[in-house]
Amino acid sequence: MIHQHDISQEEFEQIERYLNNEMGAEEAAVFVAQMITDEKLQQKVEEVKLLLLGLKEAVLEEKLNTFHSNIKSNDQPLSKTVPMFPRYKKWLIAASVISIAFLSVWWLVNADNENEKLYAAYYSPDPGLITAMGNSEDYSFEKAMVDYKEGNYKKAIDAWSKLKVEAPQSDTLNYFLGVAQLANKNSDKAKELLGTITANVNKPFYKEACWYLGLILLKEGEKDKALELIKRSGNTDADKLINEVTKK
Amino acid sequence: MNAVYVQHFDKIKFFVLQNNGSEDDAKDVYQDAFVTVWRNIQLDKFKPQNETSLGGYIYQIAKYKWIDQLRSVKYKKTIPLAEANIAFIEEETLADDDVEYIEAVKANYRQLGDQCKKLLNLFYFEKESMREIAVHFSWTEASAKNNKYRCLQKLREMTNTKDSQ
């Protein structure tokens, strides 16, 4: 592309108004008609568009480190955020791990159903998100996330359900409510919530939701639908599980 | 915009840390994704319906950028991801020439004088009106407009000279 036309101040301002949709309908129509016949004008518009895009990006990039410093000031050093739970609560996690292990064994011994065995073997609760507990806006969400990670599913469900009233369309909420309901053994509610995510491949947590919904359907004997979802989940265990189900 | 930036970082940090990356890697990949998302919004390639869809989109782009980096030479031997074989989403809508031009504009912007940078920053980022900018610099509104044009011309000239070389 050649960028060598002179652009006067007046013309520049006109092009900018066109690009920003700030022209009235009539002026815009005249301008567009002019562009169609005047190739030079077309090139000028194209150049100004790219120039402004680059300029705005450059300004944005200068701001990013300032933005980032706002995260740091809210956050603890990395070494402290990696352990996802406060130290004094470790025993709680240990207890919930043991109880989950116990439950899994119980399932394996008692499940008279192959699918339920598979479910028990492959299901583990979603690990949840890291919580920084800094941003006041997200405080109640994050507080519930801590509850969730400690295995207090009922408490997390109550808190997130309250937030859902304000933001019924929030995919993050629907996903975590879904996995919390599942962890709390409410498969029906989990199915409904996770279904809102798996309906659209562009949603956040799409793959994760496919995995959990697939597991639920597998447990309920809906093998075909389950396999499709498990396939879409791309989970590290997906292939192994699909093999086990299909070889039967 | 700052709030949006802060809000969505954690999830990406988590993803990168889980997949062979450091916190600095997370920051780089996130900032890169943030600018890409911003560009796609400017180009009408992506229209955020709400905060959640925006967050999801940033996450998706950053995730793919990180996966892409893991595929690169530096990490070639250590792809731990189940997602490593997902099709890359179409990310660039501009021709190579245009991308090159934008990169040149960005590099040249950094070379501009402080006054030009300040003026352009107030107008294009802080969205101040020409009148407010005039007050800020103790100019008349007309000279604020002239100066803005001069700064943009300067940026064009720097870029076009390099372009024709």
XYZ file of C-alpha atoms in Angstrom:
413
model
C 0.000 0.000 0.000
C 1.229 3.472 -0.838
C 0.771 6.107 1.824
C 1.809 9.242 0.071
C -1.192 11.441 -0.452
C -1.315 14.794 1.229
C -4.179 15.039 3.665
C -5.214 18.502 4.764
C -6.370 19.180 8.298
C -9.940 19.650 7.154
C -9.886 16.433 5.187
C -8.274 14.548 8.055
C -10.983 15.707 10.432
C -13.650 14.725 7.932
C -12.197 11.233 7.524
C -11.988 10.876 11.271
C -15.611 11.862 11.658
C -16.534 9.285 9.042
C -14.546 6.540 10.775
C -16.065 7.415 14.150
C -19.616 7.401 12.752
C -19.954 11.018 13.725
C -21.360 12.179 10.377
C -25.048 12.830 9.864
C -26.831 10.454 7.482
C -26.707 12.900 4.602
C -23.052 13.814 4.990
C -22.135 10.139 5.321
C -24.041 9.254 2.153
C -22.240 11.967 0.189
C -18.898 10.890 1.615
C -19.444 7.227 0.761
C -20.533 8.127 -2.771
C -17.374 10.200 -3.143
C -15.221 7.329 -1.926
C -16.684 5.013 -4.533
C -15.544 7.239 -7.388
C -12.374 8.621 -5.809
C -9.807 5.911 -5.303
C -7.395 8.352 -3.730
C -9.904 9.224 -1.053
C -10.423 5.526 -0.419
C -6.714 5.067 0.146
C -6.621 8.060 2.453
C -9.476 6.675 4.537
C -7.731 3.321 4.723
C -4.484 4.965 5.807
C -6.120 7.127 8.484
C -7.973 4.073 9.790
C -4.732 2.121 10.223
C -2.868 5.146 11.551
C -5.456 5.704 14.267
C -5.635 2.011 15.073
C -1.863 1.871 15.532
C -1.831 5.101 17.498
C -4.554 3.949 19.877
C -2.849 0.599 20.350
C 0.437 2.311 21.145
C -1.294 4.460 23.768
C -3.042 1.395 25.192
C 0.208 -0.561 25.388
C 1.760 2.252 27.401
C -1.066 1.887 29.904
C -0.880 -1.860 30.320
C 1.933 -1.884 32.815
C 0.088 0.634 34.942
C -2.978 -1.588 34.752
C -0.840 -4.519 35.727
C 0.599 -2.764 38.747
C -2.973 -2.569 40.054
C -3.076 -6.330 40.078
C 0.223 -6.605 41.906
C -0.830 -4.225 44.632
C -3.926 -6.327 45.267
C -2.082 -9.545 45.129
C 0.356 -11.405 47.259
C 3.718 -12.508 45.927
C 3.533 -15.510 43.639
C 5.098 -17.913 46.085
C 2.214 -17.263 48.420
C -0.546 -17.553 45.867
C 0.509 -20.903 44.501
C -0.678 -22.904 47.490
C -4.342 -22.450 46.857
C -5.399 -22.714 50.470
C -4.347 -21.006 53.677
C -1.978 -23.228 55.630
C -4.103 -23.525 58.728
C -6.902 -24.928 56.683
C -4.842 -27.731 55.258
C -6.304 -30.238 57.656
C -9.732 -29.413 56.289
C -8.611 -30.169 52.774
C -6.924 -33.336 53.936
C -10.189 -34.310 55.576
C -12.196 -33.618 52.437
C -9.696 -35.519 50.291
C -9.997 -38.481 52.600
C -13.764 -38.272 52.548
C -13.805 -38.033 48.763
C -11.460 -41.025 48.585
C -13.695 -42.858 51.012
C -16.775 -41.986 49.004
C -15.097 -43.122 45.806
C -14.206 -46.463 47.360
C -17.728 -46.745 48.667
C -19.049 -46.099 45.171
C -16.697 -48.629 43.643
C -17.691 -51.309 46.104
C -21.393 -50.644 46.083
C -22.190 -49.398 42.632
C -24.098 -52.135 40.905
C -23.903 -50.218 37.738
C -20.884 -50.083 35.430
C -21.581 -46.500 34.450
C -21.664 -45.368 38.021
C -18.329 -47.048 38.575
C -16.872 -45.195 35.645
C -18.335 -41.956 36.916
C -16.805 -42.490 40.319
C -13.452 -43.395 38.805
C -13.268 -40.368 36.550
C -15.051 -37.695 38.500
C -13.100 -35.271 40.618
C -14.416 -31.825 41.533
C -13.297 -28.844 39.475
C -10.309 -27.324 41.303
C -11.853 -23.818 41.205
C -10.166 -20.513 40.512
C -7.326 -18.872 42.357
C -8.713 -16.307 44.729
C -6.920 -13.051 45.391
C -9.593 -11.678 47.736
C -8.591 -8.144 46.858
C -11.122 -6.667 44.509
C -14.149 -5.552 46.498
C -16.524 -6.014 43.523
C -15.723 -9.692 43.345
C -15.493 -10.230 47.041
C -18.618 -12.319 47.500
C -17.816 -14.381 44.427
C -14.335 -15.104 45.693
C -15.415 -15.772 49.240
C -17.757 -18.437 47.873
C -14.886 -19.775 45.771
C -12.894 -20.319 48.967
C -15.881 -22.164 50.463
C -16.141 -24.250 47.331
C -12.473 -25.180 47.410
C -12.751 -26.168 51.038
C -15.588 -28.498 50.171
C -18.328 -26.329 51.699
C -20.420 -26.775 48.588
C -23.726 -25.856 50.178
C -22.347 -22.536 51.390
C -20.807 -21.769 48.002
C -24.070 -22.643 46.247
C -26.046 -20.322 48.521
C -23.677 -17.402 47.924
C -23.423 -17.879 44.177
C -27.183 -18.323 43.856
C -27.625 -14.890 45.394
C -25.193 -13.409 42.850
C -26.991 -15.186 40.048
C -30.136 -13.199 40.764
C -28.231 -10.088 39.694
C -26.406 -11.695 36.788
C -28.474 -14.623 35.552
C -26.529 -14.808 32.274
C -23.059 -14.960 33.798
C -21.285 -17.993 32.358
C -18.704 -18.049 35.127
C -21.437 -18.183 37.745
C -23.447 -20.779 35.876
C -20.395 -22.955 35.466
C -19.268 -22.844 39.071
C -22.798 -23.189 40.400
C -23.071 -26.217 38.136
C -19.916 -27.921 39.358
C -20.775 -27.040 42.955
C -24.227 -28.604 42.559
C -22.585 -31.666 41.078
C -20.098 -31.893 43.932
C -23.087 -31.558 46.257
C -24.745 -34.530 44.493
C -27.458 -32.505 42.790
C -27.025 -33.906 39.308
C -30.277 -32.494 37.964
C -29.457 -28.917 38.854
C -25.885 -29.395 37.654
C -27.166 -30.684 34.318
C -29.331 -27.653 33.788
C -26.575 -25.168 34.666
C -23.794 -26.871 32.724
C -26.148 -27.246 29.780
C -26.246 -23.458 29.407
C -22.484 -23.531 28.819
C -22.223 -26.564 26.559
C -24.827 -25.031 24.253
C -22.262 -22.628 22.851
C -18.702 -23.519 21.950
C -17.543 -19.928 22.422
C -18.456 -19.756 26.078
C -15.805 -19.728 28.752
C -15.465 -23.102 30.534
C -17.024 -24.786 27.500
C -14.650 -27.746 27.558
C -14.810 -28.155 31.298
C -18.616 -28.061 31.211
C -18.654 -30.688 28.440
C -16.553 -32.971 30.590
C -18.753 -32.752 33.658
C -22.033 -32.899 31.753
C -20.654 -35.876 29.834
C -19.854 -37.663 33.090
C -23.346 -37.020 34.466
C -25.006 -38.353 31.322
C -22.721 -41.373 31.355
C -23.786 -42.144 34.894
C -27.399 -41.841 33.820
C -26.869 -44.264 30.960
C -27.172 -41.759 28.106
C -24.107 -43.187 26.471
C -24.192 -41.538 23.024
C -24.753 -38.017 24.240
C -22.182 -38.567 26.983
C -19.495 -39.765 24.593
C -20.041 -36.807 22.285
C -19.611 -34.355 25.159
C -16.614 -36.183 26.576
C -15.015 -36.095 23.159
C -15.597 -32.348 22.901
C -14.149 -31.762 26.356
C -10.596 -32.545 25.263
C -9.988 -33.630 28.854
C -6.710 -35.497 29.440
C -8.712 -38.556 30.505
C -11.250 -38.296 27.691
C -9.681 -40.828 25.320
C -9.127 -43.362 28.050
C -12.705 -43.051 29.254
C -14.122 -43.251 25.718
C -12.109 -46.445 25.177
C -13.431 -47.987 28.335
C -17.016 -47.166 27.465
C -16.881 -48.239 23.831
C -15.040 -51.521 24.366
C -17.960 -52.799 26.427
C -10.682 -0.647 30.973
C -8.349 -0.942 33.900
C -11.016 -2.870 35.805
C -11.558 -5.220 32.881
C -7.819 -5.803 32.704
C -7.513 -6.552 36.401
C -10.590 -8.739 36.498
C -9.575 -11.274 33.894
C -5.898 -11.757 34.629
C -6.205 -14.393 37.333
C -7.739 -17.014 35.134
C -4.990 -16.678 32.539
C -2.310 -16.643 35.186
C -3.727 -19.884 36.506
C -3.767 -21.441 33.052
C -0.203 -20.397 32.192
C 1.182 -21.452 35.583
C -0.498 -24.828 35.182
C 1.096 -25.218 31.774
C 4.813 -24.711 32.064
C 4.781 -20.915 32.279
C 5.919 -18.321 34.777
C 4.037 -15.331 36.077
C 5.973 -13.110 33.640
C 4.915 -15.358 30.764
C 1.336 -14.978 31.953
C 1.666 -11.211 31.985
C 3.172 -11.084 28.478
C 0.657 -13.400 26.924
C -2.215 -11.634 28.675
C -1.139 -8.171 27.547
C -0.668 -9.416 24.027
C -4.155 -10.926 24.088
C -5.633 -7.800 25.604
C -4.343 -5.681 22.701
C -5.541 -8.257 20.153
C -9.014 -8.241 21.689
C -9.042 -4.479 21.682
C -8.055 -4.444 18.012
C -10.765 -6.935 17.109
C -13.321 -4.764 18.857
C -12.112 -1.714 16.918
C -12.381 -3.670 13.686
C -15.884 -4.860 14.604
C -14.610 -8.397 14.443
C -15.780 -9.002 17.964
C -18.762 -7.335 19.617
C -18.862 -7.991 23.343
C -22.410 -8.647 24.516
C -21.517 -8.209 28.152
C -18.661 -8.398 30.617
C -18.742 -12.182 30.669
C -18.491 -12.649 26.928
C -15.604 -10.168 26.881
C -13.832 -12.059 29.663
C -14.349 -15.350 27.881
C -12.990 -13.949 24.653
C -9.855 -12.537 26.305
C -9.313 -15.880 28.017
C -9.718 -17.807 24.790
C -7.286 -15.607 22.858
C -4.694 -15.612 25.628
C -4.989 -19.360 26.013
C -4.413 -19.969 22.312
C -1.519 -17.545 22.270
C 0.079 -19.473 25.100
C -0.552 -22.814 23.431
C 0.988 -21.382 20.292
C 4.045 -20.345 22.238
C 4.323 -23.778 23.777
C 4.405 -25.185 20.278
C 7.278 -22.915 19.336
C 10.871 -24.094 19.328
C 11.667 -23.099 22.879
C 9.065 -25.412 24.312
C 8.785 -27.925 21.531
C 9.643 -30.931 23.629
C 7.340 -30.213 26.491
C 3.777 -29.848 25.310
C 1.760 -31.108 28.228
C -1.574 -29.918 26.968
C -4.564 -31.919 26.026
C -5.564 -28.874 24.047
C -2.356 -28.816 22.059
C -4.131 -30.134 19.026
C -7.039 -27.747 18.912
C -7.424 -25.755 15.765
C -6.105 -22.271 16.182
C -8.850 -19.683 16.048
C -8.635 -17.226 13.248
C -7.103 -14.224 14.863
C -5.870 -11.758 12.299
C -8.219 -9.994 9.951
C -5.734 -7.560 8.484
C -3.424 -8.041 5.529
C 0.273 -8.486 6.350
C 1.065 -5.057 4.910
C -1.481 -3.426 7.153
C -0.190 -5.205 10.221
C 3.309 -4.047 9.335
C 2.066 -0.496 8.913
C 0.354 -0.554 12.310
C 3.509 -1.888 13.949
C 5.498 0.955 12.347
C 2.979 3.509 13.640
C 3.327 2.054 17.121
C 7.121 2.190 17.033
C 7.036 5.776 15.768
C 4.541 6.884 18.354
C 7.110 6.000 21.008
C 9.564 8.384 19.279
C 7.170 11.338 19.333
C 7.797 14.321 21.600
C 6.217 14.353 25.043
C 3.745 17.078 24.184
C 2.383 15.208 21.182
C 2.124 12.020 23.178
C 0.302 13.803 25.974
C -2.124 15.460 23.559
C -2.869 12.272 21.618
C -3.222 10.355 24.845
C -5.760 12.839 26.226
C -7.769 12.827 23.029
C -7.688 9.181 22.005
C -7.467 7.418 25.332
C -8.897 9.723 27.963
C -11.514 10.856 25.417
C -11.187 14.483 26.417
C -12.767 17.043 24.119
C -10.658 19.524 22.180
C -11.947 22.224 24.496
C -10.743 20.381 27.619
C -7.401 19.707 25.987
C -7.074 23.393 25.094
C -7.634 24.286 28.754
C -5.105 21.676 29.831
C -2.335 23.203 27.687
C -3.563 26.834 27.973
C -4.238 26.961 24.239
C -7.227 28.130 22.248
C -9.445 25.351 20.959
C -8.372 26.109 17.377
C -4.705 25.757 18.208
C -5.403 22.522 20.074
C -6.939 21.195 16.860
C -3.989 22.448 14.808
C -1.545 20.831 17.173
C -3.364 17.545 17.106
C -3.227 17.582 13.305
C 0.482 18.440 13.413
C 1.222 15.554 15.735
C -0.706 13.149 13.525
C 1.061 14.499 10.444
C 4.390 13.975 12.154
C 3.450 10.404 12.945
C 2.341 9.852 9.348
C 5.528 11.294 7.945
C 7.742 9.186 10.164
C 5.806 6.087 9.210
C 5.561 6.814 5.502
C 9.256 7.604 5.180
C 10.139 4.304 6.760
C 7.499 2.657 4.634
C 9.009 3.773 1.347
C 12.526 2.753 2.271
